[in-house]
Structures are given as structure tokens and as C-alpha cells.
Amino acid sequence: MSASGNLSRILVAIDGSTNSMRAADAAISTAKKVDAKLLVVNALNVPYSDLYLTEMGNYPEYAKKQAKEEAEKWFREIRQKAKEKNVEVEEAEVIEPFPTVVGSIVTYAEHKNVDLIVVGSIGRTGFERILLGSVALGIVRFATRSVMVVK
Amino acid sequence: MVNNEFKKILVPIDGSKSSLRGLEKAIYISKFSGAKITILHVIPALPPIPIPDTAMEYKGRMKEEAAKFFKEARQIASKNQIKLDEKIIFGYPDYDVANFANDRKYDLIVMGARGLSPIKELFLGSTSNATLHRSKVSVLVVK
């Protein structure tokens, strides 16, 4: 966590939005420069319309499956880009957003002991005018790691 | 804004440990990417004071302060064989750090999570927060 310490593992949090893919690009090129490994994480996205079916911590299986399939597409795209630049993708994972999206990503970063978190400034639900979304801000605020917000 | 190459990095500093940590991180990145680093200090503008000499005195004193930690920053940089551009401006840190970066088309702002107030080091300071919100360029918040 020390500032002068090396960046050897970089985590990028994506949600499939163009902005988050830009963040992934930035993460890949940073990883290439400093010779770091890349981790990709996606907090599970379940449509609001399905949420009434859920109990805490218990998403319906079909929703999970659907979201994971969707995430796999993004992972494949990122893996492809990383491969072109000779960056190793250590892990690409879908996690369940408990207690919150921010909380799960921050905890994941902690757990995997990454040196830098890269995140897009606005995600799927942001308006164009907003320069910083709630998830990005939350991650910056609560992560104990350095965070790069890609605009 | 899709610029991953980081040719120009802006590092706002205020003399705090956190801001110098930000500088170290910026230097680390620039070593790999060959980026040019500019350190920026925004001296907070005071509301107009009716006593003539006071404002000048304040500016002078703040500049002296700034010279001290700019020297420190230069030392850190020279240890890493990197040259810094230096800039001191008067204004409101909350606005002017982001505006400076937006206007001059920097690729990245690297800043400490907290400035001069020592409490809650891990959380986010007001200037970092404001810059994150206003900036149109990517921001790296160093913790």
C-alpha cells in the first residue's frame, strides 16, 4: 500500500459500460508499462425488475447465470486486448454485490491484495453530464488502495 | 479523453505527507511512461482585507511556505533523476486544480487522498473530492 511500492497487481472493476471498458484499456496499458498482472472483477448485475424475487444474499439462479454469461463477454474482450499487449490476466471474476456494489469491490480488492484499483468514472446508470458516479466515488472513498478514476 | 499514454501528469501538492506520496507515485509512473510531471500548488485566495499591506504579506508568506515543500519535492524527483515543472497559482484549490488540468489538457492527475488535515488518512479530503468531481481528465487518488 505504500506509495513508492511497486504496482504489481492491478484490479479493474467493470460493468460493461463504454466507460468501464475505457477503464479496462487504461488498466491494460498501465499494467503493460509497469509490468503488472491484471485482475478483472464485475459485481453481479441483476435487473431491478427481478429484485423482488430475491431474498438477502440469494439471487435467483437464472438471473445469476444470465449476468455471468453477459460478464463473460466483457471478460473475453478484455482478455483479448490484454493478450495483444502481452499482459497477463490473473483472474476475471463475477462477484455478488453484498452488502453493496462498492462494498463488494472494495472487499475484493482487500482480499486479493491489489496495489491499484482502476474504475470508470460513470457506469451504466450515469447521465452523460455527471462526471463522477456513485460507485466510482464510493470506491475512492472506502478503498484502502490507490484508485484511478478513468474519465 | 481516451488517452492511456499519460504524457503529461499533474501533481497538485500542498506540502502534506499525503501529497508528497502522490508525487512519489507519479514519479513511479513517469519512469515507465516517460511522462512530464508538473507540480502545482494553489494558494488559497483570501477574501479582500481592508488593510492594504496584509494581503501582500499573506501572499509572500504562503509563497515562502510553498518554496519549502517545492524544494522537498525537487529532492524526491532528483533522487529519481526526473525534472519537474513547477507552478504556483492563487485561487481556490477546489476549483483551480481541476480547471488547470482541464484547460491544459493533462492526461492524468495524481493526488493524495488527504491534504493537510491529519485525521482519517484513508478517507477522502475535500479538495481531492472536488477535483475528482470537476476534472475531465483521469484522476489517480493515492492512499
Short mmCIF file of C-alpha atoms in Angstrom, two decimals:
data_model
loop_
_atom_site.label_atom_id
_atom_site.label_comp_id
_atom_site.label_asym_id
_atom_site.label_seq_id
_atom_site.Cartn_x
_atom_site.Cartn_y
_atom_site.Cartn_z
CA MET A 1 0.00 0.00 0.00
CA SER A 2 2.99 2.29 0.31
CA ALA A 3 3.13 4.89 -2.40
CA SER A 4 6.63 4.15 -3.53
CA GLY A 5 5.81 0.48 -3.60
CA ASN A 6 5.53 -1.26 -6.92
CA LEU A 7 2.34 -1.74 -8.78
CA SER A 8 2.44 -5.46 -9.33
CA ARG A 9 -1.26 -6.25 -9.35
CA ILE A 10 -3.91 -4.02 -10.84
CA LEU A 11 -7.61 -4.58 -10.37
CA VAL A 12 -10.12 -3.19 -12.81
CA ALA A 13 -13.78 -3.12 -11.89
CA ILE A 14 -16.11 -3.24 -14.87
CA ASP A 15 -19.82 -3.15 -15.51
CA GLY A 16 -19.86 -3.42 -19.28
CA SER A 17 -20.42 0.28 -19.96
CA THR A 18 -18.21 2.01 -22.53
CA ASN A 19 -16.62 4.00 -19.78
CA SER A 20 -15.69 0.90 -17.82
CA MET A 21 -14.19 -0.60 -20.97
CA ARG A 22 -12.10 2.54 -21.30
CA ALA A 23 -11.02 1.97 -17.73
CA ALA A 24 -10.03 -1.55 -18.71
CA ASP A 25 -7.95 -0.15 -21.59
CA ALA A 26 -6.23 2.24 -19.22
CA ALA A 27 -5.61 -0.59 -16.77
CA ILE A 28 -4.13 -2.77 -19.51
CA SER A 29 -1.77 -0.11 -20.78
CA THR A 30 -0.74 0.81 -17.24
CA ALA A 31 -0.18 -2.85 -16.45
CA LYS A 32 1.93 -3.17 -19.54
CA LYS A 33 4.06 -0.19 -18.62
CA VAL A 34 4.79 -1.22 -15.08
CA ASP A 35 4.81 -4.92 -15.86
CA ALA A 36 1.90 -5.76 -13.62
CA LYS A 37 -0.71 -8.50 -13.60
CA LEU A 38 -4.32 -7.67 -14.22
CA LEU A 39 -7.38 -8.74 -12.27
CA VAL A 40 -10.86 -8.09 -13.58
CA VAL A 41 -13.95 -8.03 -11.44
CA ASN A 42 -17.60 -7.48 -12.17
CA ALA A 43 -20.19 -7.04 -9.46
CA LEU A 44 -23.22 -9.01 -10.44
CA ASN A 45 -25.90 -7.01 -12.15
CA VAL A 46 -29.43 -8.17 -11.57
CA PRO A 47 -32.22 -6.16 -13.18
CA TYR A 48 -34.34 -4.21 -10.74
CA SER A 49 -37.41 -5.91 -12.10
CA ASP A 50 -36.12 -9.22 -10.76
CA LEU A 51 -35.10 -7.94 -7.39
CA TYR A 52 -38.46 -8.56 -5.75
CA LEU A 53 -37.81 -12.24 -6.18
CA THR A 54 -34.66 -12.11 -4.13
CA GLU A 55 -34.00 -12.55 -0.52
CA MET A 56 -30.88 -11.07 1.01
CA GLY A 57 -27.85 -12.74 -0.45
CA ASN A 58 -29.96 -15.04 -2.51
CA TYR A 59 -30.32 -14.13 -6.13
CA PRO A 60 -32.41 -16.36 -8.35
CA GLU A 61 -30.18 -18.78 -10.19
CA TYR A 62 -31.37 -17.85 -13.67
CA ALA A 63 -30.51 -14.17 -13.04
CA LYS A 64 -27.07 -15.10 -11.80
CA LYS A 65 -26.50 -17.29 -14.81
CA GLN A 66 -27.63 -14.59 -17.20
CA ALA A 67 -25.46 -11.94 -15.59
CA LYS A 68 -22.47 -14.23 -15.61
CA GLU A 69 -22.88 -15.02 -19.28
CA GLU A 70 -23.05 -11.31 -20.01
CA ALA A 71 -19.94 -10.67 -17.95
CA GLU A 72 -18.08 -13.46 -19.74
CA LYS A 73 -18.41 -11.48 -22.98
CA TRP A 74 -16.71 -8.46 -21.42
CA PHE A 75 -14.04 -10.64 -19.87
CA ARG A 76 -13.32 -12.21 -23.23
CA GLU A 77 -12.96 -8.80 -24.82
CA ILE A 78 -10.58 -7.66 -22.11
CA ARG A 79 -8.60 -10.89 -22.20
CA GLN A 80 -8.21 -10.42 -25.94
CA LYS A 81 -6.94 -6.86 -25.56
CA ALA A 82 -4.61 -7.87 -22.76
CA LYS A 83 -3.25 -10.70 -24.86
CA GLU A 84 -2.46 -8.32 -27.70
CA LYS A 85 -0.40 -6.25 -25.29
CA ASN A 86 1.17 -9.21 -23.56
CA VAL A 87 -0.44 -8.51 -20.23
CA GLU A 88 -1.29 -11.43 -18.02
CA VAL A 89 -4.86 -11.60 -16.76
CA GLU A 90 -4.57 -13.33 -13.43
CA GLU A 91 -8.24 -13.60 -12.71
CA ALA A 92 -11.57 -12.50 -14.08
CA GLU A 93 -14.43 -12.97 -11.72
CA VAL A 94 -18.06 -12.15 -11.16
CA ILE A 95 -18.87 -11.37 -7.54
CA GLU A 96 -22.13 -10.90 -5.74
CA PRO A 97 -22.74 -7.31 -4.75
CA PHE A 98 -23.16 -7.77 -1.00
CA PRO A 99 -23.52 -5.68 1.03
CA THR A 100 -23.32 -3.22 -1.84
CA VAL A 101 -21.56 -2.97 -5.18
CA VAL A 102 -18.97 -0.64 -3.68
CA GLY A 103 -18.56 -2.76 -0.59
CA SER A 104 -18.06 -5.97 -2.54
CA ILE A 105 -15.45 -4.45 -4.86
CA VAL A 106 -13.52 -2.83 -2.02
CA THR A 107 -13.56 -6.07 -0.06
CA TYR A 108 -12.45 -8.00 -3.12
CA ALA A 109 -9.52 -5.60 -3.63
CA GLU A 110 -8.59 -6.05 0.00
CA HIS A 111 -8.88 -9.80 -0.21
CA LYS A 112 -6.77 -10.08 -3.36
CA ASN A 113 -4.27 -7.57 -2.04
CA VAL A 114 -4.07 -5.48 -5.19
CA ASP A 115 -1.96 -2.33 -5.46
CA LEU A 116 -4.26 -0.25 -7.59
CA ILE A 117 -7.94 -0.22 -8.43
CA VAL A 118 -8.96 1.19 -11.80
CA VAL A 119 -12.56 2.19 -12.31
CA GLY A 120 -14.57 4.14 -14.87
CA SER A 121 -15.97 7.44 -13.67
CA ILE A 122 -19.54 6.66 -14.71
CA GLY A 123 -21.16 3.33 -15.34
CA ARG A 124 -24.37 2.05 -16.81
CA THR A 125 -26.77 4.25 -14.93
CA GLY A 126 -24.92 7.56 -15.17
CA PHE A 127 -26.06 10.55 -17.15
CA GLU A 128 -23.59 12.00 -19.61
CA ARG A 129 -23.36 15.24 -17.71
CA ILE A 130 -22.28 13.68 -14.49
CA LEU A 131 -18.51 13.47 -14.25
CA LEU A 132 -18.37 11.07 -11.36
CA GLY A 133 -20.73 8.29 -10.49
CA SER A 134 -21.68 6.93 -7.12
CA VAL A 135 -19.82 3.66 -7.46
CA ALA A 136 -16.58 5.33 -8.53
CA LEU A 137 -16.82 7.82 -5.69
CA GLY A 138 -17.65 5.10 -3.19
CA ILE A 139 -14.65 3.05 -4.24
CA VAL A 140 -12.33 6.05 -3.99
CA ARG A 141 -13.69 6.83 -0.57
CA PHE A 142 -13.66 3.44 1.03
CA ALA A 143 -10.85 1.55 -0.62
CA THR A 144 -7.59 1.35 1.26
CA ARG A 145 -5.73 1.08 -2.03
CA SER A 146 -4.91 3.74 -4.54
CA VAL A 147 -7.67 4.27 -7.04
CA MET A 148 -7.52 5.53 -10.60
CA VAL A 149 -10.74 7.02 -11.89
CA VAL A 150 -10.77 6.99 -15.68
CA LYS A 151 -12.81 9.73 -17.31
CA MET B 1 -10.09 11.92 -23.36
CA VAL B 2 -9.25 8.38 -24.29
CA ASN B 3 -5.62 8.76 -23.61
CA ASN B 4 -3.88 5.94 -21.87
CA GLU B 5 -0.42 7.11 -22.64
CA PHE B 6 -0.02 9.58 -19.78
CA LYS B 7 2.36 12.06 -21.39
CA LYS B 8 1.54 14.90 -19.03
CA ILE B 9 0.90 14.31 -15.36
CA LEU B 10 -0.29 16.96 -12.95
CA VAL B 11 0.53 16.57 -9.28
CA PRO B 12 -1.16 19.07 -7.00
CA ILE B 13 0.76 19.40 -3.77
CA ASP B 14 0.14 21.29 -0.57
CA GLY B 15 3.10 20.21 1.50
CA SER B 16 1.30 17.40 3.26
CA LYS B 17 2.73 13.90 3.50
CA SER B 18 -0.17 12.57 1.52
CA SER B 19 0.52 14.94 -1.37
CA LEU B 20 4.19 14.00 -1.48
CA ARG B 21 3.19 10.35 -1.54
CA GLY B 22 1.17 11.28 -4.59
CA LEU B 23 4.29 12.76 -6.15
CA GLU B 24 6.24 9.58 -5.49
CA LYS B 25 3.57 7.56 -7.25
CA ALA B 26 3.57 9.96 -10.19
CA ILE B 27 7.33 9.64 -10.47
CA TYR B 28 6.99 5.88 -10.39
CA ILE B 29 4.53 6.01 -13.30
CA SER B 30 6.56 8.52 -15.27
CA LYS B 31 9.64 6.33 -15.00
CA PHE B 32 7.86 3.80 -17.14
CA SER B 33 5.97 6.09 -19.46
CA GLY B 34 8.41 8.98 -19.70
CA ALA B 35 5.68 11.39 -18.70
CA LYS B 36 6.35 15.01 -17.86
CA ILE B 37 5.36 15.91 -14.34
CA THR B 38 4.09 19.31 -13.30
CA ILE B 39 3.71 20.07 -9.64
CA LEU B 40 1.06 22.60 -8.83
CA HIS B 41 0.38 24.49 -5.66
CA VAL B 42 -2.78 26.53 -5.34
CA ILE B 43 -2.51 29.20 -2.70
CA PRO B 44 -5.99 29.75 -1.32
CA ALA B 45 -7.25 33.24 -2.07
CA LEU B 46 -8.45 35.19 0.93
CA PRO B 47 -11.49 37.40 0.99
CA PRO B 48 -10.41 41.01 0.40
CA ILE B 49 -8.92 42.59 3.50
CA PRO B 50 -9.32 46.31 4.02
CA ILE B 51 -5.85 46.73 5.49
CA PRO B 52 -3.54 47.38 2.50
CA ASP B 53 -0.37 45.55 3.41
CA THR B 54 -1.85 42.39 4.87
CA ALA B 55 -2.76 40.70 1.63
CA MET B 56 0.72 41.13 0.22
CA GLU B 57 2.20 39.81 3.43
CA TYR B 58 -0.05 36.79 3.27
CA LYS B 59 0.89 36.02 -0.30
CA GLY B 60 4.58 36.42 0.46
CA ARG B 61 4.38 34.14 3.43
CA MET B 62 2.46 31.49 1.56
CA LYS B 63 4.99 31.62 -1.26
CA GLU B 64 7.82 31.08 1.22
CA GLU B 65 5.98 28.10 2.63
CA ALA B 66 5.49 26.75 -0.86
CA ALA B 67 9.17 27.21 -1.68
CA LYS B 68 9.98 24.92 1.25
CA PHE B 69 7.97 21.95 0.12
CA PHE B 70 8.75 22.54 -3.52
CA LYS B 71 12.36 22.07 -2.52
CA GLU B 72 11.43 18.82 -0.83
CA ALA B 73 9.57 17.74 -3.96
CA ARG B 74 12.55 18.59 -6.12
CA GLN B 75 14.74 16.46 -3.88
CA ILE B 76 12.44 13.48 -4.26
CA ALA B 77 12.47 13.99 -8.03
CA SER B 78 16.22 14.39 -8.36
CA LYS B 79 16.70 11.17 -6.42
CA ASN B 80 14.84 9.54 -9.29
CA GLN B 81 16.58 11.61 -11.96
CA ILE B 82 13.41 13.34 -13.01
CA LYS B 83 12.83 17.01 -13.67
CA LEU B 84 9.70 18.74 -12.51
CA ASP B 85 7.82 21.68 -13.92
CA GLU B 86 6.67 23.93 -11.14
CA LYS B 87 3.68 26.17 -10.88
CA ILE B 88 2.18 28.25 -8.13
CA ILE B 89 -1.15 29.92 -8.65
CA PHE B 90 -3.57 31.87 -6.50
CA GLY B 91 -7.15 30.79 -6.37
CA TYR B 92 -9.46 28.21 -4.91
CA PRO B 93 -7.88 24.76 -4.72
CA ASP B 94 -11.27 23.06 -5.06
CA TYR B 95 -11.83 24.59 -8.49
CA ASP B 96 -8.46 25.54 -9.79
CA VAL B 97 -6.67 22.19 -9.63
CA ALA B 98 -9.29 20.63 -11.89
CA ASN B 99 -9.57 23.70 -14.12
CA PHE B 100 -5.82 23.85 -14.55
CA ALA B 101 -5.77 20.22 -15.68
CA ASN B 102 -8.80 20.61 -17.93
CA ASP B 103 -7.52 23.75 -19.63
CA ARG B 104 -4.03 22.48 -20.26
CA LYS B 105 -5.15 19.03 -21.28
CA TYR B 106 -3.24 16.93 -18.82
CA ASP B 107 -3.60 13.17 -19.19
CA LEU B 108 -3.68 12.32 -15.53
CA ILE B 109 -3.92 13.98 -12.14
CA VAL B 110 -2.13 12.16 -9.34
CA MET B 111 -3.04 13.32 -5.89
CA GLY B 112 -3.01 12.25 -2.28
CA ALA B 113 -6.26 11.19 -0.72
CA ARG B 114 -5.97 13.75 2.03
CA GLY B 115 -4.18 17.04 2.35
CA LEU B 116 -3.05 18.95 5.36
CA SER B 117 -5.53 17.71 7.91
CA PRO B 118 -4.03 14.60 9.50
CA ILE B 119 -7.16 12.77 10.62
CA LYS B 120 -8.67 9.84 8.76
CA GLU B 121 -5.78 9.45 6.38
CA LEU B 122 -7.53 6.76 4.42
CA PHE B 123 -10.61 8.74 3.63
CA LEU B 124 -11.05 11.38 1.04
CA GLY B 125 -10.27 15.03 1.58
CA SER B 126 -12.45 17.84 0.32
CA THR B 127 -10.04 19.07 -2.33
CA SER B 128 -9.46 15.57 -3.67
CA ASN B 129 -13.19 15.07 -3.72
CA ALA B 130 -13.87 18.34 -5.52
CA THR B 131 -11.13 17.66 -8.05
CA LEU B 132 -12.48 14.18 -8.73
CA HIS B 133 -15.86 15.67 -9.45
CA ARG B 134 -14.77 18.60 -11.59
CA SER B 135 -11.91 17.08 -13.52
CA LYS B 136 -12.40 15.95 -17.09
CA VAL B 137 -9.14 14.03 -17.03
CA SER B 138 -8.49 10.79 -15.19
CA VAL B 139 -7.53 11.02 -11.55
CA LEU B 140 -5.35 8.69 -9.54
CA VAL B 141 -6.01 9.00 -5.84
CA VAL B 142 -3.07 7.70 -3.84
CA LYS B 143 -3.67 6.20 -0.41
#
